[in-house]
Amino acid sequence: MVKQAIIPLAGLGTRLLPLSSIIPKELLPINGKPNLEYIMEECIQAGIKQFIFVVPKNRTSIKKYFFNDAFYKKIIKKKKKDKRLKEVFKKIKRYQKMIKFVYQNKPEGTGHAVLQCKKYLSGTHFLMLLADDLIVKKNCSKEMIALHKKTKSSVIATKKVDRKTVSRWGILGFKLKNKNSFLINEVIEKPKLSEAPSNYAIIGRYILPKKILSVLKNQSRGKGGEIHITDAIKTLVKENEKFYGNIFKGKYIDCGTLKGFINSGLTISKYL
Ligand code: G1P
């Protein structure tokens, strides 16, 4: 059973400056709601019971967004008739019960972020989501959990991208392909076009085995001096651990770039 979701939240958000210099990119509102809440809703609908947020210690706004009880209590007391306020607080309290924090003070990579979660991970597999990558219209995490249940294997969300852009993504190689999934036999982080085994890109959703922690522990730093989850997945694939690519049905929105972020409100509003 996949019940825990790791969400790395220590990125600098340089592609969204100057907005992200004041508000962490995951709290930037899209149609009145931070993109982090869209990600959490997707997870909750898919059966996730606990979130592990990986944040820098000094990025207090994420904690404050979910853990500001004194503020809400004071304002609710003052505005007793405001039903909306009570609803908002109820929702925040529900999220609050599900969140644990661990710390990553510098952006040292997704693999490093996963390592920080060790003390909380309990099941055989967990979900990891990159908050920049919104997928709307169809619940991608739900599809992946269903594929994990069927195959008893790890799963990565994937989508066909323009060949010219392969060096922007983690790219998957595969042998057998069905309509909606394939068995992965190769993984390369941001390859040159000549090295890319396909044009199926990793999009930020992973169901990973807990044993990936022991690979990460001994892994040397990769591109940009970071510990990448992609490199650990590559090692496990080589060791014959089964990973499936889930060609998700939803609509992908890249919220990590200014252009993507600007378009996100309009795109999401079509599917609400
Ligand atoms: C990360 C991953 C990459 C993946 C991408 C999806 O890259 O390392 O494998 O394809 O997310 O958004 P980043 O966007 O952090 O450069």
Short mmCIF file of C-alpha atoms in Angstrom, two decimals, residues 7 9 29 32 39 53 73 90-92 113 143 150 153 160 179-180 183 202 208 219 228 233 248 257 261-262 268:
data_model
loop_
_atom_site.label_atom_id
_atom_site.label_comp_id
_atom_site.label_asym_id
_atom_site.label_seq_id
_atom_site.Cartn_x
_atom_site.Cartn_y
_atom_site.Cartn_z
CA ILE A 7 7.23 16.53 -1.59
CA LEU A 9 10.21 21.94 -1.36
CA PRO A 29 -1.60 30.97 -6.18
CA GLY A 32 -6.93 31.25 -5.73
CA ILE A 39 -0.75 18.38 -5.51
CA PHE A 53 7.60 18.06 3.19
CA LYS A 73 -8.66 31.10 16.29
CA LYS A 90 -11.18 23.09 8.95
CA LYS A 91 -9.41 22.35 5.67
CA ILE A 92 -6.08 23.63 7.01
CA ALA A 113 15.65 15.11 -0.25
CA GLU A 143 -3.37 5.78 -12.00
CA LYS A 150 -1.20 -4.61 -10.43
CA SER A 153 6.58 -2.68 -8.93
CA LYS A 160 6.08 11.89 -24.81
CA LYS A 179 -1.04 1.70 -24.65
CA ASN A 180 -0.68 3.27 -21.20
CA LEU A 183 8.63 -1.68 -18.55
CA ILE A 202 9.92 11.65 -16.55
CA LEU A 208 9.69 4.25 -5.30
CA GLN A 219 25.65 7.45 -4.34
CA HIS A 228 19.58 12.87 -8.22
CA ILE A 233 16.62 4.66 -10.19
CA PHE A 248 -0.62 9.39 -17.74
CA THR A 257 8.67 28.37 -15.53
CA PHE A 261 2.90 29.51 -14.41
CA ILE A 262 1.17 32.32 -16.32
CA ILE A 268 -6.75 24.76 -14.83
#
